[in-house]
Coordinates of C-alpha atoms in Angstrom, one line a residue:
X142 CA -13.3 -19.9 0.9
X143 CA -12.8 -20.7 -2.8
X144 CA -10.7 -18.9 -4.8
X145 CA -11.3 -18.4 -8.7
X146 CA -10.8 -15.5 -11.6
X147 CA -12.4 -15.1 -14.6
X148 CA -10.0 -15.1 -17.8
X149 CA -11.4 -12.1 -19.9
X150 CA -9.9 -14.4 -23.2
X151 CA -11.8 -17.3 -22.8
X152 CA -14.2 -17.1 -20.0
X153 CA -12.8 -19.7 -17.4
X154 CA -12.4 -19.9 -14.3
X155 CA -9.6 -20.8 -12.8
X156 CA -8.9 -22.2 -8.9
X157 CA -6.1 -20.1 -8.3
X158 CA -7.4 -17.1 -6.0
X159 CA -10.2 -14.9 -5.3
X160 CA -13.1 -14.9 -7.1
X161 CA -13.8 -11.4 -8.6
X162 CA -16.4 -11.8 -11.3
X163 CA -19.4 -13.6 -12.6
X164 CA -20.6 -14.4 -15.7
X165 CA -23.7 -15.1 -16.7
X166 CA -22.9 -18.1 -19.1
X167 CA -25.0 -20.9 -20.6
X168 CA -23.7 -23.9 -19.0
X169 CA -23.0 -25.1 -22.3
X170 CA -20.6 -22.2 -24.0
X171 CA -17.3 -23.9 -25.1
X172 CA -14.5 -23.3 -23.4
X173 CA -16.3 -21.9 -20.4
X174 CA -16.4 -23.4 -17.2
X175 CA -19.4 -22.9 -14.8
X176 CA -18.8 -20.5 -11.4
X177 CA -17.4 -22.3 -8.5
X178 CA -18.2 -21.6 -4.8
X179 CA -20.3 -18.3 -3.7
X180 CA -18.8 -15.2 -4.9
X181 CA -21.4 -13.2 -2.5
X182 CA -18.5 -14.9 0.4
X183 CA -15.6 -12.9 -1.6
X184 CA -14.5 -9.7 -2.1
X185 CA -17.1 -8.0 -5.4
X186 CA -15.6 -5.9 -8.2
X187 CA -18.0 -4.3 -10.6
X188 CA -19.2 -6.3 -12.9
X189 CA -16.8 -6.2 -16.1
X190 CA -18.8 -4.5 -19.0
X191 CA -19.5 -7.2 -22.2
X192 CA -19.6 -4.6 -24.9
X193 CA -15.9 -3.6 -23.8
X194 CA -14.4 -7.2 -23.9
X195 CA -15.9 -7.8 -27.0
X196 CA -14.1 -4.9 -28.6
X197 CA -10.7 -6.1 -27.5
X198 CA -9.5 -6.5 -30.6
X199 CA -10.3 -2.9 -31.4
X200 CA -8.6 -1.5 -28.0
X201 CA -5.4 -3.8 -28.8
X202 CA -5.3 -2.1 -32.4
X203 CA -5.6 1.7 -31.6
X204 CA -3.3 1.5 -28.5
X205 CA -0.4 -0.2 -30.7
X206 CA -1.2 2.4 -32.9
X207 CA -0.1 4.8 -29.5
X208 CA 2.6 2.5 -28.6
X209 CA 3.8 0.7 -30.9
X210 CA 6.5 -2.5 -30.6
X211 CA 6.9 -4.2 -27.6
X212 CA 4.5 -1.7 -25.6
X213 CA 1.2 -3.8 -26.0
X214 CA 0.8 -7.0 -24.0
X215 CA -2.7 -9.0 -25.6
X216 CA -1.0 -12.6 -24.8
X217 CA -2.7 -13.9 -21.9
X218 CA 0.4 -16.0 -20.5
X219 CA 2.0 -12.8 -20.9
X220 CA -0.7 -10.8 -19.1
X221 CA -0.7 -13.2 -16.2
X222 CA 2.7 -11.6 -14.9
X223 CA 0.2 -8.8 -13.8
X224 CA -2.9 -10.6 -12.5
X225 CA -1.9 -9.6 -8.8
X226 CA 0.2 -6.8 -6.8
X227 CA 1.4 -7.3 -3.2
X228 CA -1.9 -8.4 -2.0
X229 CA -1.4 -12.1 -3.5
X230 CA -4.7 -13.2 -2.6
X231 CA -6.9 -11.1 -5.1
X232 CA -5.6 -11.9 -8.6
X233 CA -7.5 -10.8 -12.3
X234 CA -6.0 -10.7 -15.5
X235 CA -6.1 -7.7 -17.1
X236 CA -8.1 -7.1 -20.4
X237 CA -4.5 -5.3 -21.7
X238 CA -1.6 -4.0 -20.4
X239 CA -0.1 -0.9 -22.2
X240 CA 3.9 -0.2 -21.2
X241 CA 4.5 3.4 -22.3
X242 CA 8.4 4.6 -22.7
X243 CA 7.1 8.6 -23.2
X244 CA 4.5 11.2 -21.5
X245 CA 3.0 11.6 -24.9
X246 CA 2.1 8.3 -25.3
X247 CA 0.4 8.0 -21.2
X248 CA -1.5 11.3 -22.6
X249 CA -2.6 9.5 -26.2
X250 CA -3.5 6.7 -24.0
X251 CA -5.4 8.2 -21.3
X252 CA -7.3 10.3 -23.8
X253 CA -8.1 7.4 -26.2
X254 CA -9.2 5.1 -23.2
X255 CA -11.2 8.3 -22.1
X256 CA -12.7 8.9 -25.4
X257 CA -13.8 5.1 -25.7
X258 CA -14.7 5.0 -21.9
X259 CA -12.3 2.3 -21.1
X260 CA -11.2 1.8 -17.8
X261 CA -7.7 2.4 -16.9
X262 CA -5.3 0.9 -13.4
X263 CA -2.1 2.7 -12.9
X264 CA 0.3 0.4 -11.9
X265 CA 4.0 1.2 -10.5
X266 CA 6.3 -1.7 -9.6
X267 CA 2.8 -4.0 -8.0
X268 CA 4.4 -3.7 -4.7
X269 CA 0.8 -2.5 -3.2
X270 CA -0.2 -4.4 0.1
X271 CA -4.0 -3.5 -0.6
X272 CA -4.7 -4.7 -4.1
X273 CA -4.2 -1.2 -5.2
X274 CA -3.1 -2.0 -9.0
X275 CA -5.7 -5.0 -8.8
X276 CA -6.2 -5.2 -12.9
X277 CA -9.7 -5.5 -14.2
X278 CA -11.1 -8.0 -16.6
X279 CA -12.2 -5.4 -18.7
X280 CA -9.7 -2.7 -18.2
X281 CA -6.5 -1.4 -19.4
X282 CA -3.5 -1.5 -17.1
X283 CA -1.2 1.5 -17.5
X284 CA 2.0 -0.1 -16.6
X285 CA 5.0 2.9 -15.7
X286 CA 7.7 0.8 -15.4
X287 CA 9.6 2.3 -18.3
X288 CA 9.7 5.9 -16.7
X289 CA 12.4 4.6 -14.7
X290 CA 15.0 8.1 -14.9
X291 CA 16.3 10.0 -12.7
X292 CA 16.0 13.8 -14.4
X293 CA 17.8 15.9 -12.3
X294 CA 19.5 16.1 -9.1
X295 CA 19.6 19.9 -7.9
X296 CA 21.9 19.8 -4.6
X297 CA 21.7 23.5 -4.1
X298 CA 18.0 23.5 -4.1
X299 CA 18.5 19.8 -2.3
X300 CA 15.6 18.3 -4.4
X301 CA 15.4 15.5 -7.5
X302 CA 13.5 15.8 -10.1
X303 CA 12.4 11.6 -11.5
X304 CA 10.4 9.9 -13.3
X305 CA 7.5 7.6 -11.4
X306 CA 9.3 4.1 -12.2
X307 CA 12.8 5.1 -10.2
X308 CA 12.5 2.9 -7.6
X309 CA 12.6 4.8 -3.7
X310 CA 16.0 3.4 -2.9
X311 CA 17.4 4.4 -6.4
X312 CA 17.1 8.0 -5.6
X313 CA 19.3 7.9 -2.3
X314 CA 22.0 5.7 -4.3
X315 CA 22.3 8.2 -6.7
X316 CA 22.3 11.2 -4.4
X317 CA 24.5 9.3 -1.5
X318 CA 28.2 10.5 -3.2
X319 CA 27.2 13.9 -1.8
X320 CA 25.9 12.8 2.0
X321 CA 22.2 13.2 0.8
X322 CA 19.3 10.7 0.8
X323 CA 15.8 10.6 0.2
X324 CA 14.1 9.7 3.7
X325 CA 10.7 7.8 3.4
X326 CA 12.3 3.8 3.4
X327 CA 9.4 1.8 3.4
X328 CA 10.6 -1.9 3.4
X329 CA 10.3 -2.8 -0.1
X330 CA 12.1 0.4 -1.2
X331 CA 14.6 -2.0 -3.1
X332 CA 11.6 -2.3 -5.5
X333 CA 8.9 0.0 -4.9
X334 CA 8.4 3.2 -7.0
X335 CA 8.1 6.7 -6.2
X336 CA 5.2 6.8 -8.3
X337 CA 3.6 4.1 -6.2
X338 CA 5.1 5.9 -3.1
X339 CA 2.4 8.9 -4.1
X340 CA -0.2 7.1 -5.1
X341 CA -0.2 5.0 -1.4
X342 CA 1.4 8.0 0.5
X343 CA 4.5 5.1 1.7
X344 CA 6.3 5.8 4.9
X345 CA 9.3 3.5 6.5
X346 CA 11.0 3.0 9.2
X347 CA 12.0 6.3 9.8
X348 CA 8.6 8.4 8.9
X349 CA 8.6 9.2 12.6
X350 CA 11.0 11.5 12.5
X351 CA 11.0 12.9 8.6
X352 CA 7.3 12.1 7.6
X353 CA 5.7 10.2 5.0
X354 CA 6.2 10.9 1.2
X355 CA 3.8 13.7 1.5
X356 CA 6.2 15.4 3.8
X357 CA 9.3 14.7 1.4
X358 CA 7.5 15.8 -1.7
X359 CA 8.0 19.4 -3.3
X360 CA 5.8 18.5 -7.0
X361 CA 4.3 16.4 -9.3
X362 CA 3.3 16.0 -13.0
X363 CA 0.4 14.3 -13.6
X364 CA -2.0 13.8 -16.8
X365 CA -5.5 13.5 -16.1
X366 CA -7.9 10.9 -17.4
X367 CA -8.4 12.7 -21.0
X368 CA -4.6 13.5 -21.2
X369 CA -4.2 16.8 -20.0
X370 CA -1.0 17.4 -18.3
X371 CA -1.4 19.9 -14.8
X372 CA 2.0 20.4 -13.0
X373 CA 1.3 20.9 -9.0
X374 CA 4.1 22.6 -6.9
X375 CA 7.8 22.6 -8.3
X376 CA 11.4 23.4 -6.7
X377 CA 9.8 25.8 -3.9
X378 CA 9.2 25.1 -0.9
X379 CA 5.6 25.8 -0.7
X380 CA 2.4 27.0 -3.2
X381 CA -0.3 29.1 -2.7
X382 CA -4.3 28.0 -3.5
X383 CA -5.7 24.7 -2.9
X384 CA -3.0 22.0 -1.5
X385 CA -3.3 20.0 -4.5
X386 CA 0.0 18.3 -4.1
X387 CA -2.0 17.0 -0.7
X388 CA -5.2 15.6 -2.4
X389 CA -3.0 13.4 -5.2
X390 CA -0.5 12.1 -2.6
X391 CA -2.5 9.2 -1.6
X392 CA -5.2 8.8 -3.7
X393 CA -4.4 5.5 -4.8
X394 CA -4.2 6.4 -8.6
X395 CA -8.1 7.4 -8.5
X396 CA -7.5 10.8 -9.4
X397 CA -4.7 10.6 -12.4
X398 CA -1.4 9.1 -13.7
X399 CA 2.3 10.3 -11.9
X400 CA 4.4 11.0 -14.9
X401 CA 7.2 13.1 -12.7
X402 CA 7.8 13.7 -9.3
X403 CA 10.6 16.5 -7.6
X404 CA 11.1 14.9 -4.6
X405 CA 12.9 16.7 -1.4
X406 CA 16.6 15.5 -0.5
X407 CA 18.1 15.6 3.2
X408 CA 21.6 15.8 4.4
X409 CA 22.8 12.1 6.0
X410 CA 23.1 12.9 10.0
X411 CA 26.1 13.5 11.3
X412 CA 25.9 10.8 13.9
X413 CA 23.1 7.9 13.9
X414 CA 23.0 4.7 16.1
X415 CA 20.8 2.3 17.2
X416 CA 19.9 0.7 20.3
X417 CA 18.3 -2.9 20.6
X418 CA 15.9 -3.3 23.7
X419 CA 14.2 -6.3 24.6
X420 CA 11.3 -6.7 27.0
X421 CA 9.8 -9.5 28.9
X422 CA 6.6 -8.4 27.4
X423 CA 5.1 -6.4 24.9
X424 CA 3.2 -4.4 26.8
X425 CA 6.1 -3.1 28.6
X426 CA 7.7 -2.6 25.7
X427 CA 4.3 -0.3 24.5
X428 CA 4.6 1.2 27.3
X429 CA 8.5 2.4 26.7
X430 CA 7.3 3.7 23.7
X431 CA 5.0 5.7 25.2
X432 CA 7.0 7.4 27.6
X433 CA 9.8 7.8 25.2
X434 CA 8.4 10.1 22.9
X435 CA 6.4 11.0 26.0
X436 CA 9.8 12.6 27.6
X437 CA 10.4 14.7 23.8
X438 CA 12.5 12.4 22.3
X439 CA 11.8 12.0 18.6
X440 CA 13.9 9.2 17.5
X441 CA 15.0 8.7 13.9
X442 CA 13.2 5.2 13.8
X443 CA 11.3 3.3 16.4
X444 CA 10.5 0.1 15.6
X445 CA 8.5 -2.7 17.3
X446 CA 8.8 -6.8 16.7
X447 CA 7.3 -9.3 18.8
X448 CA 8.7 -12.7 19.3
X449 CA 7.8 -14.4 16.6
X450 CA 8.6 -11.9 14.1
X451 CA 12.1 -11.3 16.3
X452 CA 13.1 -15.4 15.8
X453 CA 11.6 -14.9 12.2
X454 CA 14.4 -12.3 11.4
X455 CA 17.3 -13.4 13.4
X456 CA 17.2 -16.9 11.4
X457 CA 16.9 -14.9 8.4
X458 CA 19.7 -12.9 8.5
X459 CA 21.5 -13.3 11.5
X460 CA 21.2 -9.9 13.4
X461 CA 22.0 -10.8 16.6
X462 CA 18.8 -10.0 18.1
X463 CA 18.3 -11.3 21.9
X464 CA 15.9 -14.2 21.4
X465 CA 14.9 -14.5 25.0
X466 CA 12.5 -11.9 25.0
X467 CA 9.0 -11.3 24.3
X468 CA 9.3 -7.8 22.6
X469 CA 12.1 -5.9 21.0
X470 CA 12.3 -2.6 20.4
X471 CA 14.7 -1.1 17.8
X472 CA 15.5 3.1 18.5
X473 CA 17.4 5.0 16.2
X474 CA 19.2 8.6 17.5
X475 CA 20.5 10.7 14.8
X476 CA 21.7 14.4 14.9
X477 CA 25.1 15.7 16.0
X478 CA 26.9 13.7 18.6
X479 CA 27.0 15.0 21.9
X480 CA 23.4 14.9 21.3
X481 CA 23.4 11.5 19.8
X482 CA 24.9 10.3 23.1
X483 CA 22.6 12.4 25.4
X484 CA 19.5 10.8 23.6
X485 CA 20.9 7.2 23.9
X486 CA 21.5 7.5 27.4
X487 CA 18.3 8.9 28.3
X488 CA 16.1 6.6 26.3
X489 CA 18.4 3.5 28.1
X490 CA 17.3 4.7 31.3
X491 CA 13.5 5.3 30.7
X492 CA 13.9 1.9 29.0
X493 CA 15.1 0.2 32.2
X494 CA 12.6 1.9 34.1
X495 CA 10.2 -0.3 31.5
X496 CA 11.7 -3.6 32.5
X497 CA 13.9 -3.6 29.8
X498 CA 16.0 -6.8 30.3
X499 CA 18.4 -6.3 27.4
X500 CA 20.3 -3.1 26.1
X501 CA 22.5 -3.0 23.3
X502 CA 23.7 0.4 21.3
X503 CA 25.2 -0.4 17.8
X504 CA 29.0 0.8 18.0
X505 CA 29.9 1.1 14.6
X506 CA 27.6 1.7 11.3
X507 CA 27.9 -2.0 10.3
X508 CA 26.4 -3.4 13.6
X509 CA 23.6 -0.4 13.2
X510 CA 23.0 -2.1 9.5
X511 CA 22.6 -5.0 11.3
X512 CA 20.1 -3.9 13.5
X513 CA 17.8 -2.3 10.8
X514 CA 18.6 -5.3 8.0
X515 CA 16.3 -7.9 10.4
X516 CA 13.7 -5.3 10.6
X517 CA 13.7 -4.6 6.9
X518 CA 14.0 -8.2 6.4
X519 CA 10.7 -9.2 8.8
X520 CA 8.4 -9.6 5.7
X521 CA 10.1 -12.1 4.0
X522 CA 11.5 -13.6 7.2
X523 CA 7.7 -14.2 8.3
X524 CA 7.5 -16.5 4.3
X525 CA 9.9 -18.5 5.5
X526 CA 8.3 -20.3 8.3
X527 CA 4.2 -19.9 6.7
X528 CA 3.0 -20.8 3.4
X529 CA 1.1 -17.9 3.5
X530 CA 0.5 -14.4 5.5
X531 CA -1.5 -11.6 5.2
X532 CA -0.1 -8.1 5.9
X533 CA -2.4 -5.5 7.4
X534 CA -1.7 -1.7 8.0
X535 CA -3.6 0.3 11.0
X536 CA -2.9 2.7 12.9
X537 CA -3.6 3.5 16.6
X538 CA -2.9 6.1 19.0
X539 CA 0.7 4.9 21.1
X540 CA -0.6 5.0 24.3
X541 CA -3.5 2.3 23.1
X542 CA -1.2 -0.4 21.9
X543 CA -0.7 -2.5 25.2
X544 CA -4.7 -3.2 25.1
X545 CA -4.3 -3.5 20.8
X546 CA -2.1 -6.2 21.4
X547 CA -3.4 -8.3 24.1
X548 CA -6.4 -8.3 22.0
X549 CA -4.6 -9.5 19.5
X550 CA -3.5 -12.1 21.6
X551 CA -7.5 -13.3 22.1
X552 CA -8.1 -12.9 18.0
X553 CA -5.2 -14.9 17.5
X554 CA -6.6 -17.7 19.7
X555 CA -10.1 -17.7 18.4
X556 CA -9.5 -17.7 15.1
X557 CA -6.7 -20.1 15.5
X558 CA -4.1 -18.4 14.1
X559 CA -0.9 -17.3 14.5
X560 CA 0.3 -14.0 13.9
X561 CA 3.7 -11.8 14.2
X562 CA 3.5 -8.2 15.0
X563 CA 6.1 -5.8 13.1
X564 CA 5.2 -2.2 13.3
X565 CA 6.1 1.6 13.1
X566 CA 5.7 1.4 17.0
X567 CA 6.8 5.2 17.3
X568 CA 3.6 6.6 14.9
X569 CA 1.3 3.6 16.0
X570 CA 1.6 1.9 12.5
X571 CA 0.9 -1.4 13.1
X572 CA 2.1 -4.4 10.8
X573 CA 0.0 -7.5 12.5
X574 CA 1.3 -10.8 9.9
X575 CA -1.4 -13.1 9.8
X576 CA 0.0 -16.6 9.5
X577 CA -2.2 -19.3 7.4
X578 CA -2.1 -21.8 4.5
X579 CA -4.3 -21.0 1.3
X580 CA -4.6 -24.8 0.3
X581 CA -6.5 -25.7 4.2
X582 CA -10.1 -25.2 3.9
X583 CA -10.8 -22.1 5.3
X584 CA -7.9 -20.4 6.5
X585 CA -7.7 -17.9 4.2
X586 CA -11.5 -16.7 4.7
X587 CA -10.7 -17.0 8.6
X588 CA -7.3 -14.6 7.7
X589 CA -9.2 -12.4 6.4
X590 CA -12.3 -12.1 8.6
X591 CA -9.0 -11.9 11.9
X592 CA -7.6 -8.9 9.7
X593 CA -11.0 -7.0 9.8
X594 CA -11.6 -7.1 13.2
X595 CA -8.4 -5.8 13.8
X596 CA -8.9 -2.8 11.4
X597 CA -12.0 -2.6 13.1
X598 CA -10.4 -2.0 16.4
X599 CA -8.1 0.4 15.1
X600 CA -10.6 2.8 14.5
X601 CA -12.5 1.7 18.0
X602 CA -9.4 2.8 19.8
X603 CA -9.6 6.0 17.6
X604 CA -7.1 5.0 15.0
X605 CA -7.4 4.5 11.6
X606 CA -7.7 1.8 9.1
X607 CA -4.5 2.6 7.2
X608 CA -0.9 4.3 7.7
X609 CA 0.7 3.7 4.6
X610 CA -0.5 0.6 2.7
X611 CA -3.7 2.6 1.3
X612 CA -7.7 1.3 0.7
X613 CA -7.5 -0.5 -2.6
X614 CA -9.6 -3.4 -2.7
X615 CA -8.5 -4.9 0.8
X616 CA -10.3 -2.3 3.5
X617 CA -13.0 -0.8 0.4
X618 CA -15.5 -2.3 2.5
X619 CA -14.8 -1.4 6.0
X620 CA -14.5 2.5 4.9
X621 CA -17.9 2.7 6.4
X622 CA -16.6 1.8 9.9
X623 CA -14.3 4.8 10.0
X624 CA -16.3 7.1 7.7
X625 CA -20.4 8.3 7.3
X626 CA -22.3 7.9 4.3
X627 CA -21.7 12.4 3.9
X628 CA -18.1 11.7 4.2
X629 CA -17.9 9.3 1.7
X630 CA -20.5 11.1 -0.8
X631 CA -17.9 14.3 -0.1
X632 CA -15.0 11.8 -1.1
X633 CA -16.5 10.6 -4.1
X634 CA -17.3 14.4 -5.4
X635 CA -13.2 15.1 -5.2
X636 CA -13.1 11.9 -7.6
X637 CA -15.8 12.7 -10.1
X638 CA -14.4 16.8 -10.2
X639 CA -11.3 14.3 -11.5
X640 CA -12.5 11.6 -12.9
X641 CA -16.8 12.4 -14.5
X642 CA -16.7 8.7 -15.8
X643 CA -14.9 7.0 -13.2
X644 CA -12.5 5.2 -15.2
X645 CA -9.4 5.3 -13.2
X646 CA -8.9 2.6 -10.9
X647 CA -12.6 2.2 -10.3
X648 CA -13.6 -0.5 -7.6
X649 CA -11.0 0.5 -5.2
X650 CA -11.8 2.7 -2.3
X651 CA -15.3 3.5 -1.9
X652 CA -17.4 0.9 -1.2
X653 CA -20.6 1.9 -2.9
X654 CA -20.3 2.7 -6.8
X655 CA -21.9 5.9 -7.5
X656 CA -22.4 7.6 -10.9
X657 CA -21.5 11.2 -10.8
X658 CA -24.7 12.0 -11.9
X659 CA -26.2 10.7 -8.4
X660 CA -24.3 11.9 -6.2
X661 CA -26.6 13.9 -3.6
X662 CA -29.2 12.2 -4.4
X663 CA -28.6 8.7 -3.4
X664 CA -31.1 8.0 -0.5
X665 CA -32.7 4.8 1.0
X666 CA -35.8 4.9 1.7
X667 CA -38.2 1.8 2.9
X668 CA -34.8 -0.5 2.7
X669 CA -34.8 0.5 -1.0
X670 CA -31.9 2.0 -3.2
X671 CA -33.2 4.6 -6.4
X672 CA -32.3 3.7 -9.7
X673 CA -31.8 -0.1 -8.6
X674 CA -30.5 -1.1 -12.3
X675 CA -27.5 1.2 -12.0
X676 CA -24.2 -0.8 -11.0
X677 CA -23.1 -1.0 -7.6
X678 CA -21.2 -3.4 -5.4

């Protein structure tokens, strides 16, 4: 598949990833190169708005005028350092980017951008997995990398108060002198953001037993599209009305801009250890799972790594993982210990009664470090022996995961490519790594066409198409597998009550662009959609 992006500066089109948009361009216009390949293959983005690029200068003049110094990017070498998040595949540079230090100036811009119906993308630390903070060509990005402060740290209410740009692991670092952390660990938590945690509802390792962010979250501050600031929820534990502080948390940055967040803090466990358990397949070792929370064990962490993902990690970072197995599973006990010990002798014995062929329980907190640091460490682990993967995020019921992963296996093999499964295996995240190199013909389309079928089969076994990682632009159009054309229309009426021009993060999401003004109306009839000149992709 050929990959290309439009610069918004000059017009080109450069052979360096997806193709979003097309222009319609004489073939002659200096300094603009003609389309290459079929962009009807790609992923489509709407089609960037003329009269908006050509008042650039404009844009660049009133938001300095907001922000002033440093906190307007117009350079396009500059701007190129956020043409993609996580989801390295999908890359635009963005018409602007706009770095404000204060909540004042995210309200000026939000209202002037709204005013001037300019498109705006939130964007936290770029960490998204689905091309969540994808920029557009003819759109602002809101970069919240300067609200990087911790506000507050109430230990007698056990809650923080911080801004959206502290990253997830910087709240437990600042909070761990007093035997408190924050629980939802997602892998990248070195470098993610609370404020992308919301926005993509991030989970971790140990989500199983202490829920996603929107379990750990108590309120939020956020400033709507024409700058008005609503608070939602606050140090208590819970609000009456509408559970507002459950629509925003995950809603992908659709519905308005994080400017604070009072998250909930936990005290550390008394006792926590691990215990390594390898299986001679990975059905047996789906099968453990089962029967482990089956028997009313709710572990800390349960994690699942197959073999390539297991030899991945252990040359990464040397944790001592068994390497004669096909499966590993990684449990994690926590709680007082008498019942620390209890647990890890009962989950040994169902495990044996799995065909577990190796057992190991971490006796000291290093060698439990160890444990979790190749898990944490699986991503990377996987760059080191593929030019290129691609990460997907489903979720399936447990007791369906020895027939998700033998078919899998038969993808794998027809698409001929490799893949290394690392997954939440006690919720039924999965984490299938797609293995393939961008620069062989096809490979990336064939990535990408394996990663769909096995959303699709999520949702067949009666899963869903994403845990944690969110929509963006990566599963937009398979929302239709898992949801009708009424539960999509009822979707986009939360947005537009939100959002009446759609200028936050449009083209992520839904996979049919409606104006507000349509909704409930939009109806095919003889093949044919109404108001055929309207823009939709």
């Amino acid at each position: 598949m050929v990959q290309a992006v439009v610069d918004p500066h000059s017009g080109a089109v450069h052979s360096a990833c997806k193709w979003y948009y097309q222009f319609d361009e004489p073939a002659e216009s200096p300094g603009r190169n003609p389309p290459i390949g079929n962009p009807e293959a790609a992923m489509r983005m709407p089609e960037p708005e003329q009269g908006i690029i050509a008042r650039r200068a404009e844009i660049v003049r009133a938001l300095r005028g907001i922000v002033p110094g440093e906190g307007v990017i117009d350079d396009i070498d500059a701007l190129r350092a956020y043409e993609s998040d996580g989801l390295t595949a999908y890359r635009q540079v963005p018409l602007i980017a706009v770095l404000p230090s204060t909540t004042e100036q995210v309200s000026r811009v939000l209202a002037y951008c709204n005013q001037a119906s300019v498109k705006v993308v939130p964007r936290g630390a770029g960490t998204s997995l689905s091309g969540g903070a994808l920029p557009l060509a003819d759109g602002v990005l809101l970069a919240m990398t300067k609200f990087n402060r911790i506000l507050e740290v109430d230990f007698d209410n056990r809650c923080a108060v911080v801004q959206p740009g502290v990253t997830n692991l910087g709240i437990t670092d600042a909070v761990a002198h007093a035997g408190y952390y924050y629980a939802p660990d997602p892998s990248s938590q070195i470098a993610c953001t609370i404020g992308g945690n919301v926005a993509e509802n991030s989970g971790g390792v140990h989500c199983l037993k202490y829920g996603l962010t929107t379990n750990n979250l108590l309120g939020l501050e956020i400033l709507l599209i024409d700058g008005t600031a609503i608070r939602i929820g606050g140090k208590h534990l819970d609000s009456e009305g509408y559970d507002l502080l459950g629509l925003m948390t995950g809603s992908e940055g659709l519905l308005g801009v994080v400017t604070e967040v009072t998250v909930r803090l936990l005290k550390k466990p008394e006792t926590a250890r691990a215990i390594l358990l390898g299986f001679p397949s990975a059905e047996q070792a789906g099968d453990c799972v089962a029967a482990i929370i089956g028997a009313g064990i709710v572990p800390g962490g349960m994690e699942m790594m197959d073999r390539l993902a297991i030899h991945a990690a252990d040359d990464f970072v040397h944790a001592g993982y068994p390497r004669d197995v096909e499966a590993l599973l990684i449990v994690e006990l926590d709680g007082p210990r008498v019942e620390v010990d209890d647990l890890i002798a009962r989950v040994s014995e169902i495990a044996e009664s799995k065909g577990a062929t190796t057992s190991r329980v971490s006796n000291s907190e290093a060698e439990r470090d160890a444990f979790w640091a190749g898990r944490k460490a699986a991503f990377p682990a996987i760059g080191r022996i593929s030019p290129d993967y691609y990460c997907m995020d489903g979720t399936i019921p447990r007791h369906r995961l020895p027939v998700v992963l033998a078919r899998m296996r038969e993808m794998s093999e027809r698409y001929g490519l490799r893949v290394a499964n690392v997954f939440h295996a006690g919720d039924g995240n999965l984490h299938p790594l797609i293995l393939y190199d961008a620069n062989e013909t096809d490979e990336l389309d064939r990535a990408e066409r394996f990663g769909a079928e096995i959303l699709k089969l999520c949702v067949e076994v009666g899963g869903v198409l994403t845990g944690e990682h969110g929509v963006g632009v990566e599963k937009r159009d398979l929302m239709g597998v898992m949801f009708s054309e009424a539960d999509l229309k009822q979707q986009q009426r939360v947005k537009c009550a939100f959002d009446p021009q759609s200028l936050l993060n449009p083209g992520k999401v839904f996979p049919v662009l409606h104006r507000c003004a349509e909704l409930g109306r939009m109806h095919i009839s003889g093949g044919k959609l109404p108001f055929p000149d309207l823009p939709r992709f």
